[in-house]
Amino acid sequence: MTEEEVVTRLKQAAAAKKAADERAKELTKEAGDAFEIVVVEALTGGMKPAKVATLTGYSYETIRRIARAKNLDRLREPTVTSRKKAQSGGDSPA
């Protein structure tokens, strides 16, 4: 094989790899968007974040971040302790 043929094949291989990488990036983004849509649907449908996390295999924190990014209201009702802290304006003595 001549040097010119090797150079041509290298350029073709590099272009093919770049195209494959770009396509993989697009597919990853599409899958991520679809995942977020389904998570939001589950949360707005009343499913608890902990259950969504368990069913998907993602952490509660990931589910919370998705909800916050989509401007969802609270994921759960405030507890008695958190209500007391909010009313007193600070930490309760423990």
JSON list of C-alpha atoms in Angstrom, two decimals:
[
{"chain": "A", "resi": 1, "resn": "MET", "atom": "CA", "xyz": [0.00, 0.00, 0.00]},
{"chain": "A", "resi": 2, "resn": "THR", "atom": "CA", "xyz": [1.36, 3.40, -0.90]},
{"chain": "A", "resi": 3, "resn": "GLU", "atom": "CA", "xyz": [1.68, 6.27, 1.54]},
{"chain": "A", "resi": 4, "resn": "GLU", "atom": "CA", "xyz": [-1.04, 8.14, -0.35]},
{"chain": "A", "resi": 5, "resn": "GLU", "atom": "CA", "xyz": [-3.45, 5.20, 0.12]},
{"chain": "A", "resi": 6, "resn": "VAL", "atom": "CA", "xyz": [-2.63, 5.02, 3.82]},
{"chain": "A", "resi": 7, "resn": "VAL", "atom": "CA", "xyz": [-3.26, 8.76, 4.23]},
{"chain": "A", "resi": 8, "resn": "THR", "atom": "CA", "xyz": [-6.57, 8.47, 2.38]},
{"chain": "A", "resi": 9, "resn": "ARG", "atom": "CA", "xyz": [-7.69, 5.56, 4.55]},
{"chain": "A", "resi": 10, "resn": "LEU", "atom": "CA", "xyz": [-6.65, 7.38, 7.73]},
{"chain": "A", "resi": 11, "resn": "LYS", "atom": "CA", "xyz": [-8.66, 10.46, 6.72]},
{"chain": "A", "resi": 12, "resn": "GLN", "atom": "CA", "xyz": [-11.69, 8.31, 5.89]},
{"chain": "A", "resi": 13, "resn": "ALA", "atom": "CA", "xyz": [-11.46, 6.45, 9.19]},
{"chain": "A", "resi": 14, "resn": "ALA", "atom": "CA", "xyz": [-11.10, 9.69, 11.14]},
{"chain": "A", "resi": 15, "resn": "ALA", "atom": "CA", "xyz": [-14.14, 11.20, 9.37]},
{"chain": "A", "resi": 16, "resn": "ALA", "atom": "CA", "xyz": [-16.20, 8.05, 10.04]},
{"chain": "A", "resi": 17, "resn": "LYS", "atom": "CA", "xyz": [-15.22, 8.07, 13.72]},
{"chain": "A", "resi": 18, "resn": "LYS", "atom": "CA", "xyz": [-16.09, 11.75, 14.06]},
{"chain": "A", "resi": 19, "resn": "ALA", "atom": "CA", "xyz": [-19.50, 11.15, 12.45]},
{"chain": "A", "resi": 20, "resn": "ALA", "atom": "CA", "xyz": [-20.14, 8.18, 14.76]},
{"chain": "A", "resi": 21, "resn": "ASP", "atom": "CA", "xyz": [-19.16, 10.24, 17.82]},
{"chain": "A", "resi": 22, "resn": "GLU", "atom": "CA", "xyz": [-21.52, 13.05, 16.81]},
{"chain": "A", "resi": 23, "resn": "ARG", "atom": "CA", "xyz": [-24.38, 10.60, 16.27]},
{"chain": "A", "resi": 24, "resn": "ALA", "atom": "CA", "xyz": [-23.72, 8.98, 19.65]},
{"chain": "A", "resi": 25, "resn": "LYS", "atom": "CA", "xyz": [-23.83, 12.40, 21.29]},
{"chain": "A", "resi": 26, "resn": "GLU", "atom": "CA", "xyz": [-27.18, 13.15, 19.63]},
{"chain": "A", "resi": 27, "resn": "LEU", "atom": "CA", "xyz": [-28.63, 9.80, 20.69]},
{"chain": "A", "resi": 28, "resn": "THR", "atom": "CA", "xyz": [-27.47, 10.31, 24.27]},
{"chain": "A", "resi": 29, "resn": "LYS", "atom": "CA", "xyz": [-29.11, 13.73, 24.41]},
{"chain": "A", "resi": 30, "resn": "GLU", "atom": "CA", "xyz": [-32.36, 12.38, 22.93]},
{"chain": "A", "resi": 31, "resn": "ALA", "atom": "CA", "xyz": [-32.43, 9.53, 25.45]},
{"chain": "A", "resi": 32, "resn": "GLY", "atom": "CA", "xyz": [-31.72, 11.95, 28.31]},
{"chain": "A", "resi": 33, "resn": "ASP", "atom": "CA", "xyz": [-34.51, 14.27, 27.22]},
{"chain": "A", "resi": 34, "resn": "ALA", "atom": "CA", "xyz": [-36.95, 11.35, 26.95]},
{"chain": "A", "resi": 35, "resn": "PHE", "atom": "CA", "xyz": [-35.93, 10.13, 30.41]},
{"chain": "A", "resi": 36, "resn": "GLU", "atom": "CA", "xyz": [-36.53, 13.56, 31.94]},
{"chain": "A", "resi": 37, "resn": "ILE", "atom": "CA", "xyz": [-39.97, 13.80, 30.32]},
{"chain": "A", "resi": 38, "resn": "VAL", "atom": "CA", "xyz": [-41.04, 10.45, 31.75]},
{"chain": "A", "resi": 39, "resn": "VAL", "atom": "CA", "xyz": [-39.67, 11.31, 35.20]},
{"chain": "A", "resi": 40, "resn": "VAL", "atom": "CA", "xyz": [-41.62, 14.59, 35.23]},
{"chain": "A", "resi": 41, "resn": "GLU", "atom": "CA", "xyz": [-44.78, 12.77, 34.12]},
{"chain": "A", "resi": 42, "resn": "ALA", "atom": "CA", "xyz": [-44.37, 10.26, 36.95]},
{"chain": "A", "resi": 43, "resn": "LEU", "atom": "CA", "xyz": [-43.81, 12.99, 39.55]},
{"chain": "A", "resi": 44, "resn": "THR", "atom": "CA", "xyz": [-46.69, 15.16, 38.37]},
{"chain": "A", "resi": 45, "resn": "GLY", "atom": "CA", "xyz": [-48.87, 12.05, 38.30]},
{"chain": "A", "resi": 46, "resn": "GLY", "atom": "CA", "xyz": [-48.31, 11.67, 42.04]},
{"chain": "A", "resi": 47, "resn": "MET", "atom": "CA", "xyz": [-45.53, 9.08, 42.18]},
{"chain": "A", "resi": 48, "resn": "LYS", "atom": "CA", "xyz": [-43.12, 9.70, 45.03]},
{"chain": "A", "resi": 49, "resn": "PRO", "atom": "CA", "xyz": [-39.55, 10.63, 44.11]},
{"chain": "A", "resi": 50, "resn": "ALA", "atom": "CA", "xyz": [-38.11, 7.75, 46.13]},
{"chain": "A", "resi": 51, "resn": "LYS", "atom": "CA", "xyz": [-40.19, 5.27, 44.16]},
{"chain": "A", "resi": 52, "resn": "VAL", "atom": "CA", "xyz": [-39.14, 6.88, 40.85]},
{"chain": "A", "resi": 53, "resn": "ALA", "atom": "CA", "xyz": [-35.51, 6.62, 41.98]},
{"chain": "A", "resi": 54, "resn": "THR", "atom": "CA", "xyz": [-35.92, 2.96, 42.92]},
{"chain": "A", "resi": 55, "resn": "LEU", "atom": "CA", "xyz": [-37.69, 2.04, 39.68]},
{"chain": "A", "resi": 56, "resn": "THR", "atom": "CA", "xyz": [-35.19, 3.83, 37.45]},
{"chain": "A", "resi": 57, "resn": "GLY", "atom": "CA", "xyz": [-32.04, 2.93, 39.34]},
{"chain": "A", "resi": 58, "resn": "TYR", "atom": "CA", "xyz": [-31.06, 6.59, 39.58]},
{"chain": "A", "resi": 59, "resn": "SER", "atom": "CA", "xyz": [-30.47, 8.35, 42.89]},
{"chain": "A", "resi": 60, "resn": "TYR", "atom": "CA", "xyz": [-33.08, 10.41, 44.65]},
{"chain": "A", "resi": 61, "resn": "GLU", "atom": "CA", "xyz": [-30.81, 13.42, 44.14]},
{"chain": "A", "resi": 62, "resn": "THR", "atom": "CA", "xyz": [-30.86, 12.93, 40.35]},
{"chain": "A", "resi": 63, "resn": "ILE", "atom": "CA", "xyz": [-34.66, 12.79, 40.39]},
{"chain": "A", "resi": 64, "resn": "ARG", "atom": "CA", "xyz": [-34.77, 15.92, 42.58]},
{"chain": "A", "resi": 65, "resn": "ARG", "atom": "CA", "xyz": [-32.45, 17.79, 40.21]},
{"chain": "A", "resi": 66, "resn": "ILE", "atom": "CA", "xyz": [-34.64, 16.91, 37.22]},
{"chain": "A", "resi": 67, "resn": "ALA", "atom": "CA", "xyz": [-37.73, 18.10, 39.10]},
{"chain": "A", "resi": 68, "resn": "ARG", "atom": "CA", "xyz": [-36.04, 21.34, 40.13]},
{"chain": "A", "resi": 69, "resn": "ALA", "atom": "CA", "xyz": [-34.79, 21.98, 36.56]},
{"chain": "A", "resi": 70, "resn": "LYS", "atom": "CA", "xyz": [-38.36, 21.56, 35.30]},
{"chain": "A", "resi": 71, "resn": "ASN", "atom": "CA", "xyz": [-39.68, 23.98, 37.97]},
{"chain": "A", "resi": 72, "resn": "LEU", "atom": "CA", "xyz": [-41.85, 21.43, 39.72]},
{"chain": "A", "resi": 73, "resn": "ASP", "atom": "CA", "xyz": [-43.25, 22.36, 43.09]},
{"chain": "A", "resi": 74, "resn": "ARG", "atom": "CA", "xyz": [-42.17, 20.56, 46.23]},
{"chain": "A", "resi": 75, "resn": "LEU", "atom": "CA", "xyz": [-41.66, 16.86, 45.73]},
{"chain": "A", "resi": 76, "resn": "ARG", "atom": "CA", "xyz": [-43.18, 16.07, 49.09]},
{"chain": "A", "resi": 77, "resn": "GLU", "atom": "CA", "xyz": [-45.15, 17.81, 51.80]},
{"chain": "A", "resi": 78, "resn": "PRO", "atom": "CA", "xyz": [-43.09, 19.55, 54.47]},
{"chain": "A", "resi": 79, "resn": "THR", "atom": "CA", "xyz": [-42.60, 17.57, 57.69]},
{"chain": "A", "resi": 80, "resn": "VAL", "atom": "CA", "xyz": [-43.68, 18.88, 61.09]},
{"chain": "A", "resi": 81, "resn": "THR", "atom": "CA", "xyz": [-40.04, 19.65, 61.92]},
{"chain": "A", "resi": 82, "resn": "SER", "atom": "CA", "xyz": [-39.44, 21.58, 58.70]},
{"chain": "A", "resi": 83, "resn": "ARG", "atom": "CA", "xyz": [-42.64, 23.59, 59.24]},
{"chain": "A", "resi": 84, "resn": "LYS", "atom": "CA", "xyz": [-41.51, 24.52, 62.75]},
{"chain": "A", "resi": 85, "resn": "LYS", "atom": "CA", "xyz": [-38.10, 25.58, 61.45]},
{"chain": "A", "resi": 86, "resn": "ALA", "atom": "CA", "xyz": [-39.73, 27.70, 58.77]},
{"chain": "A", "resi": 87, "resn": "GLN", "atom": "CA", "xyz": [-42.03, 29.41, 61.29]},
{"chain": "A", "resi": 88, "resn": "SER", "atom": "CA", "xyz": [-39.30, 30.10, 63.83]},
{"chain": "A", "resi": 89, "resn": "GLY", "atom": "CA", "xyz": [-36.93, 31.37, 61.18]},
{"chain": "A", "resi": 90, "resn": "GLY", "atom": "CA", "xyz": [-34.07, 29.11, 62.12]},
{"chain": "A", "resi": 91, "resn": "ASP", "atom": "CA", "xyz": [-32.92, 25.83, 63.50]},
{"chain": "A", "resi": 92, "resn": "SER", "atom": "CA", "xyz": [-34.83, 24.32, 66.37]},
{"chain": "A", "resi": 93, "resn": "PRO", "atom": "CA", "xyz": [-32.79, 23.48, 69.45]},
{"chain": "A", "resi": 94, "resn": "ALA", "atom": "CA", "xyz": [-31.91, 19.81, 69.42]}
]
